[in-house]
Amino acid sequence: MANLMEKYKMDVYMFLYKLDGRMECIMSTFRKYVILIFLIFGMLSLFCLSATAETLWVDDDYHYPEESDGTLSKPYVTIQSAIDAANNGDVIKILPGTYNEDIVIDKSVSLRTDSVEETIITSHNKIAYLVNIQANDVSIERFTLLDETNTSHR
């Protein structure tokens, strides 16, 4: 009878030892998944915070006494002033008109208009590029670019 009790006692110890090893493995895996979930949520929250692009407006006809702030009701008068005020990822919507300026794009922005025929960027300046892109991820959509210089360096 003592041998039988000793055998059962050893079986119980072995069962608990194996169970403890399995529990440690399960807890280790659980900890890994919890850490992974927290990392994913952290990255998503950072992405959501940084993905808030703003829309700035430009209208060459805006001549009201209030200072421009880039909103549709108080748009910038030049495309360059909107670019200067923009942050990376912003969208600059240009209303129809003729914009006589050389543009330097040094931020990752999108320039957009709805009217190819009525939204013209032009310049008579012989010493600068009509559109000088100095940043990555720049988008220029649906414009008429009109170079009215006699030089071939542009």
PDB file of C-alpha atoms in Angstrom:
ATOM      1  CA  MET A   1       0.000   0.000   0.000  1.00  0.00           C
ATOM      2  CA  ALA A   2       2.867   2.391   0.742  1.00  0.00           C
ATOM      3  CA  ASN A   3       4.316   1.647  -2.706  1.00  0.00           C
ATOM      4  CA  LEU A   4       0.974   2.419  -4.313  1.00  0.00           C
ATOM      5  CA  MET A   5       0.692   5.688  -2.393  1.00  0.00           C
ATOM      6  CA  GLU A   6       4.255   6.568  -3.345  1.00  0.00           C
ATOM      7  CA  LYS A   7       3.475   5.839  -7.035  1.00  0.00           C
ATOM      8  CA  TYR A   8       0.347   8.037  -6.955  1.00  0.00           C
ATOM      9  CA  LYS A   9       2.277  10.719  -5.149  1.00  0.00           C
ATOM     10  CA  MET A  10       4.946  10.636  -7.901  1.00  0.00           C
ATOM     11  CA  ASP A  11       2.223  10.704 -10.589  1.00  0.00           C
ATOM     12  CA  VAL A  12       0.628  13.767  -8.969  1.00  0.00           C
ATOM     13  CA  TYR A  13       4.032  15.499  -8.737  1.00  0.00           C
ATOM     14  CA  MET A  14       4.773  14.711 -12.412  1.00  0.00           C
ATOM     15  CA  PHE A  15       1.329  15.960 -13.444  1.00  0.00           C
ATOM     16  CA  LEU A  16       1.812  19.219 -11.529  1.00  0.00           C
ATOM     17  CA  TYR A  17       5.344  19.612 -12.903  1.00  0.00           C
ATOM     18  CA  LYS A  18       4.118  19.156 -16.487  1.00  0.00           C
ATOM     19  CA  LEU A  19       1.150  21.419 -15.826  1.00  0.00           C
ATOM     20  CA  ASP A  20       3.460  24.081 -14.425  1.00  0.00           C
ATOM     21  CA  GLY A  21       5.651  23.874 -17.554  1.00  0.00           C
ATOM     22  CA  ARG A  22       2.617  24.150 -19.794  1.00  0.00           C
ATOM     23  CA  MET A  23       1.246  27.063 -17.784  1.00  0.00           C
ATOM     24  CA  GLU A  24       4.596  28.843 -18.072  1.00  0.00           C
ATOM     25  CA  CYS A  25       4.507  28.320 -21.844  1.00  0.00           C
ATOM     26  CA  ILE A  26       0.901  29.526 -22.019  1.00  0.00           C
ATOM     27  CA  MET A  27       1.668  32.610 -19.906  1.00  0.00           C
ATOM     28  CA  SER A  28       4.750  33.382 -21.988  1.00  0.00           C
ATOM     29  CA  THR A  29       2.687  33.222 -25.169  1.00  0.00           C
ATOM     30  CA  PHE A  30      -0.065  35.311 -23.549  1.00  0.00           C
ATOM     31  CA  ARG A  31       2.471  37.979 -22.538  1.00  0.00           C
ATOM     32  CA  LYS A  32       3.813  38.103 -26.103  1.00  0.00           C
ATOM     33  CA  TYR A  33       0.325  38.646 -27.528  1.00  0.00           C
ATOM     34  CA  VAL A  34      -0.498  41.334 -24.974  1.00  0.00           C
ATOM     35  CA  ILE A  35       2.719  43.199 -25.822  1.00  0.00           C
ATOM     36  CA  LEU A  36       2.006  42.817 -29.543  1.00  0.00           C
ATOM     37  CA  ILE A  37      -1.528  44.180 -29.128  1.00  0.00           C
ATOM     38  CA  PHE A  38      -0.254  47.204 -27.189  1.00  0.00           C
ATOM     39  CA  LEU A  39       2.369  47.878 -29.868  1.00  0.00           C
ATOM     40  CA  ILE A  40      -0.227  47.691 -32.638  1.00  0.00           C
ATOM     41  CA  PHE A  41      -2.611  50.059 -30.834  1.00  0.00           C
ATOM     42  CA  GLY A  42       0.252  52.442 -30.100  1.00  0.00           C
ATOM     43  CA  MET A  43       1.321  52.529 -33.741  1.00  0.00           C
ATOM     44  CA  LEU A  44      -2.276  53.017 -34.903  1.00  0.00           C
ATOM     45  CA  SER A  45      -2.814  55.906 -32.510  1.00  0.00           C
ATOM     46  CA  LEU A  46       0.397  57.568 -33.715  1.00  0.00           C
ATOM     47  CA  PHE A  47      -0.686  57.079 -37.324  1.00  0.00           C
ATOM     48  CA  CYS A  48      -4.116  58.563 -36.643  1.00  0.00           C
ATOM     49  CA  LEU A  49      -2.623  61.577 -34.909  1.00  0.00           C
ATOM     50  CA  SER A  50      -0.155  62.258 -37.710  1.00  0.00           C
ATOM     51  CA  ALA A  51      -2.638  61.689 -40.538  1.00  0.00           C
ATOM     52  CA  THR A  52      -4.661  64.827 -40.006  1.00  0.00           C
ATOM     53  CA  ALA A  53      -4.051  66.646 -43.268  1.00  0.00           C
ATOM     54  CA  GLU A  54      -5.389  70.152 -43.560  1.00  0.00           C
ATOM     55  CA  THR A  55      -6.900  71.742 -46.650  1.00  0.00           C
ATOM     56  CA  LEU A  56      -5.690  75.229 -47.514  1.00  0.00           C
ATOM     57  CA  TRP A  57      -7.424  77.377 -50.151  1.00  0.00           C
ATOM     58  CA  VAL A  58      -5.994  79.819 -52.701  1.00  0.00           C
ATOM     59  CA  ASP A  59      -7.959  82.386 -54.707  1.00  0.00           C
ATOM     60  CA  ASP A  60      -6.249  85.122 -56.728  1.00  0.00           C
ATOM     61  CA  ASP A  61      -9.444  87.202 -56.567  1.00  0.00           C
ATOM     62  CA  TYR A  62      -9.484  87.521 -52.753  1.00  0.00           C
ATOM     63  CA  HIS A  63      -9.061  91.216 -51.867  1.00  0.00           C
ATOM     64  CA  TYR A  64     -10.925  91.754 -48.625  1.00  0.00           C
ATOM     65  CA  PRO A  65      -9.550  93.771 -45.729  1.00  0.00           C
ATOM     66  CA  GLU A  66      -9.200  90.718 -43.499  1.00  0.00           C
ATOM     67  CA  GLU A  67      -5.935  88.816 -43.497  1.00  0.00           C
ATOM     68  CA  SER A  68      -5.864  85.505 -45.343  1.00  0.00           C
ATOM     69  CA  ASP A  69      -5.762  82.368 -43.233  1.00  0.00           C
ATOM     70  CA  GLY A  70      -6.143  79.676 -45.893  1.00  0.00           C
ATOM     71  CA  THR A  71      -9.795  78.891 -45.232  1.00  0.00           C
ATOM     72  CA  LEU A  72     -12.339  78.980 -48.045  1.00  0.00           C
ATOM     73  CA  SER A  73     -13.772  82.226 -46.677  1.00  0.00           C
ATOM     74  CA  LYS A  74     -10.301  83.849 -46.329  1.00  0.00           C
ATOM     75  CA  PRO A  75      -8.081  82.091 -48.881  1.00  0.00           C
ATOM     76  CA  TYR A  76      -4.459  82.849 -49.631  1.00  0.00           C
ATOM     77  CA  VAL A  77      -3.924  85.055 -52.692  1.00  0.00           C
ATOM     78  CA  THR A  78      -0.797  83.251 -53.953  1.00  0.00           C
ATOM     79  CA  ILE A  79       0.031  79.588 -54.229  1.00  0.00           C
ATOM     80  CA  GLN A  80       3.447  80.198 -52.670  1.00  0.00           C
ATOM     81  CA  SER A  81       1.923  81.748 -49.525  1.00  0.00           C
ATOM     82  CA  ALA A  82      -0.224  78.616 -49.107  1.00  0.00           C
ATOM     83  CA  ILE A  83       2.829  76.370 -49.569  1.00  0.00           C
ATOM     84  CA  ASP A  84       4.759  78.414 -47.010  1.00  0.00           C
ATOM     85  CA  ALA A  85       1.909  78.023 -44.494  1.00  0.00           C
ATOM     86  CA  ALA A  86       1.329  74.312 -45.211  1.00  0.00           C
ATOM     87  CA  ASN A  87       2.608  71.281 -43.343  1.00  0.00           C
ATOM     88  CA  ASN A  88       3.704  67.988 -44.887  1.00  0.00           C
ATOM     89  CA  GLY A  89       0.662  66.047 -46.062  1.00  0.00           C
ATOM     90  CA  ASP A  90      -1.606  69.077 -46.506  1.00  0.00           C
ATOM     91  CA  VAL A  91      -3.809  69.615 -49.557  1.00  0.00           C
ATOM     92  CA  ILE A  92      -3.793  73.017 -51.251  1.00  0.00           C
ATOM     93  CA  LYS A  93      -6.938  73.625 -53.312  1.00  0.00           C
ATOM     94  CA  ILE A  94      -6.520  76.376 -55.899  1.00  0.00           C
ATOM     95  CA  LEU A  95      -9.607  78.115 -57.231  1.00  0.00           C
ATOM     96  CA  PRO A  96      -9.733  79.092 -60.942  1.00  0.00           C
ATOM     97  CA  GLY A  97      -7.613  82.074 -61.928  1.00  0.00           C
ATOM     98  CA  THR A  98      -4.259  83.078 -63.388  1.00  0.00           C
ATOM     99  CA  TYR A  99      -1.423  82.862 -60.892  1.00  0.00           C
ATOM    100  CA  ASN A 100       1.604  84.798 -62.117  1.00  0.00           C
ATOM    101  CA  GLU A 101       4.326  83.420 -59.872  1.00  0.00           C
ATOM    102  CA  ASP A 102       7.248  81.044 -59.654  1.00  0.00           C
ATOM    103  CA  ILE A 103       6.597  78.312 -57.129  1.00  0.00           C
ATOM    104  CA  VAL A 104       9.055  76.527 -54.847  1.00  0.00           C
ATOM    105  CA  ILE A 105       7.548  73.403 -53.307  1.00  0.00           C
ATOM    106  CA  ASP A 106       9.696  72.371 -50.345  1.00  0.00           C
ATOM    107  CA  LYS A 107       7.070  70.301 -48.506  1.00  0.00           C
ATOM    108  CA  SER A 108       5.180  67.092 -49.233  1.00  0.00           C
ATOM    109  CA  VAL A 109       1.898  68.666 -50.327  1.00  0.00           C
ATOM    110  CA  SER A 110      -0.771  68.170 -52.974  1.00  0.00           C
ATOM    111  CA  LEU A 111      -1.784  71.062 -55.241  1.00  0.00           C
ATOM    112  CA  ARG A 112      -5.241  70.518 -56.716  1.00  0.00           C
ATOM    113  CA  THR A 113      -7.784  72.336 -58.812  1.00  0.00           C
ATOM    114  CA  ASP A 114     -11.027  71.350 -60.485  1.00  0.00           C
ATOM    115  CA  SER A 115     -10.586  73.385 -63.654  1.00  0.00           C
ATOM    116  CA  VAL A 116      -7.649  72.659 -65.959  1.00  0.00           C
ATOM    117  CA  GLU A 117      -8.597  75.333 -68.477  1.00  0.00           C
ATOM    118  CA  GLU A 118      -9.294  78.082 -65.952  1.00  0.00           C
ATOM    119  CA  THR A 119      -6.469  77.531 -63.449  1.00  0.00           C
ATOM    120  CA  ILE A 120      -3.187  78.712 -64.950  1.00  0.00           C
ATOM    121  CA  ILE A 121       0.237  79.063 -63.378  1.00  0.00           C
ATOM    122  CA  THR A 122       2.395  81.357 -65.470  1.00  0.00           C
ATOM    123  CA  SER A 123       5.557  83.433 -65.175  1.00  0.00           C
ATOM    124  CA  HIS A 124       7.718  85.845 -67.148  1.00  0.00           C
ATOM    125  CA  ASN A 125      10.699  85.398 -64.822  1.00  0.00           C
ATOM    126  CA  LYS A 126      13.723  84.183 -66.812  1.00  0.00           C
ATOM    127  CA  ILE A 127      15.939  83.326 -63.845  1.00  0.00           C
ATOM    128  CA  ALA A 128      13.751  80.839 -61.946  1.00  0.00           C
ATOM    129  CA  TYR A 129      11.856  77.636 -62.570  1.00  0.00           C
ATOM    130  CA  LEU A 130       8.115  77.934 -63.063  1.00  0.00           C
ATOM    131  CA  VAL A 131       7.611  75.093 -60.551  1.00  0.00           C
ATOM    132  CA  ASN A 132      10.651  74.053 -58.514  1.00  0.00           C
ATOM    133  CA  ILE A 133       9.953  70.833 -56.587  1.00  0.00           C
ATOM    134  CA  GLN A 134      12.390  70.291 -53.708  1.00  0.00           C
ATOM    135  CA  ALA A 135      10.475  67.698 -51.642  1.00  0.00           C
ATOM    136  CA  ASN A 136       9.303  64.114 -51.998  1.00  0.00           C
ATOM    137  CA  ASP A 137       5.650  63.064 -52.271  1.00  0.00           C
ATOM    138  CA  VAL A 138       4.479  66.173 -54.123  1.00  0.00           C
ATOM    139  CA  SER A 139       1.337  66.019 -56.231  1.00  0.00           C
ATOM    140  CA  ILE A 140       0.269  68.626 -58.793  1.00  0.00           C
ATOM    141  CA  GLU A 141      -3.090  67.832 -60.352  1.00  0.00           C
ATOM    142  CA  ARG A 142      -5.075  69.394 -63.230  1.00  0.00           C
ATOM    143  CA  PHE A 143      -3.261  72.691 -63.874  1.00  0.00           C
ATOM    144  CA  THR A 144      -2.277  74.550 -67.006  1.00  0.00           C
ATOM    145  CA  LEU A 145       1.389  75.547 -66.734  1.00  0.00           C
ATOM    146  CA  LEU A 146       2.250  78.398 -69.077  1.00  0.00           C
ATOM    147  CA  ASP A 147       5.896  79.387 -69.467  1.00  0.00           C
ATOM    148  CA  GLU A 148       6.008  82.734 -71.237  1.00  0.00           C
ATOM    149  CA  THR A 149       9.784  83.183 -71.280  1.00  0.00           C
ATOM    150  CA  ASN A 150      11.993  83.023 -74.356  1.00  0.00           C
ATOM    151  CA  THR A 151      14.661  80.931 -72.632  1.00  0.00           C
ATOM    152  CA  SER A 152      15.226  77.224 -72.942  1.00  0.00           C
ATOM    153  CA  HIS A 153      16.642  76.604 -69.453  1.00  0.00           C
ATOM    154  CA  ARG A 154      13.298  75.985 -67.770  1.00  0.00           C
TER     155      ARG A 154
END
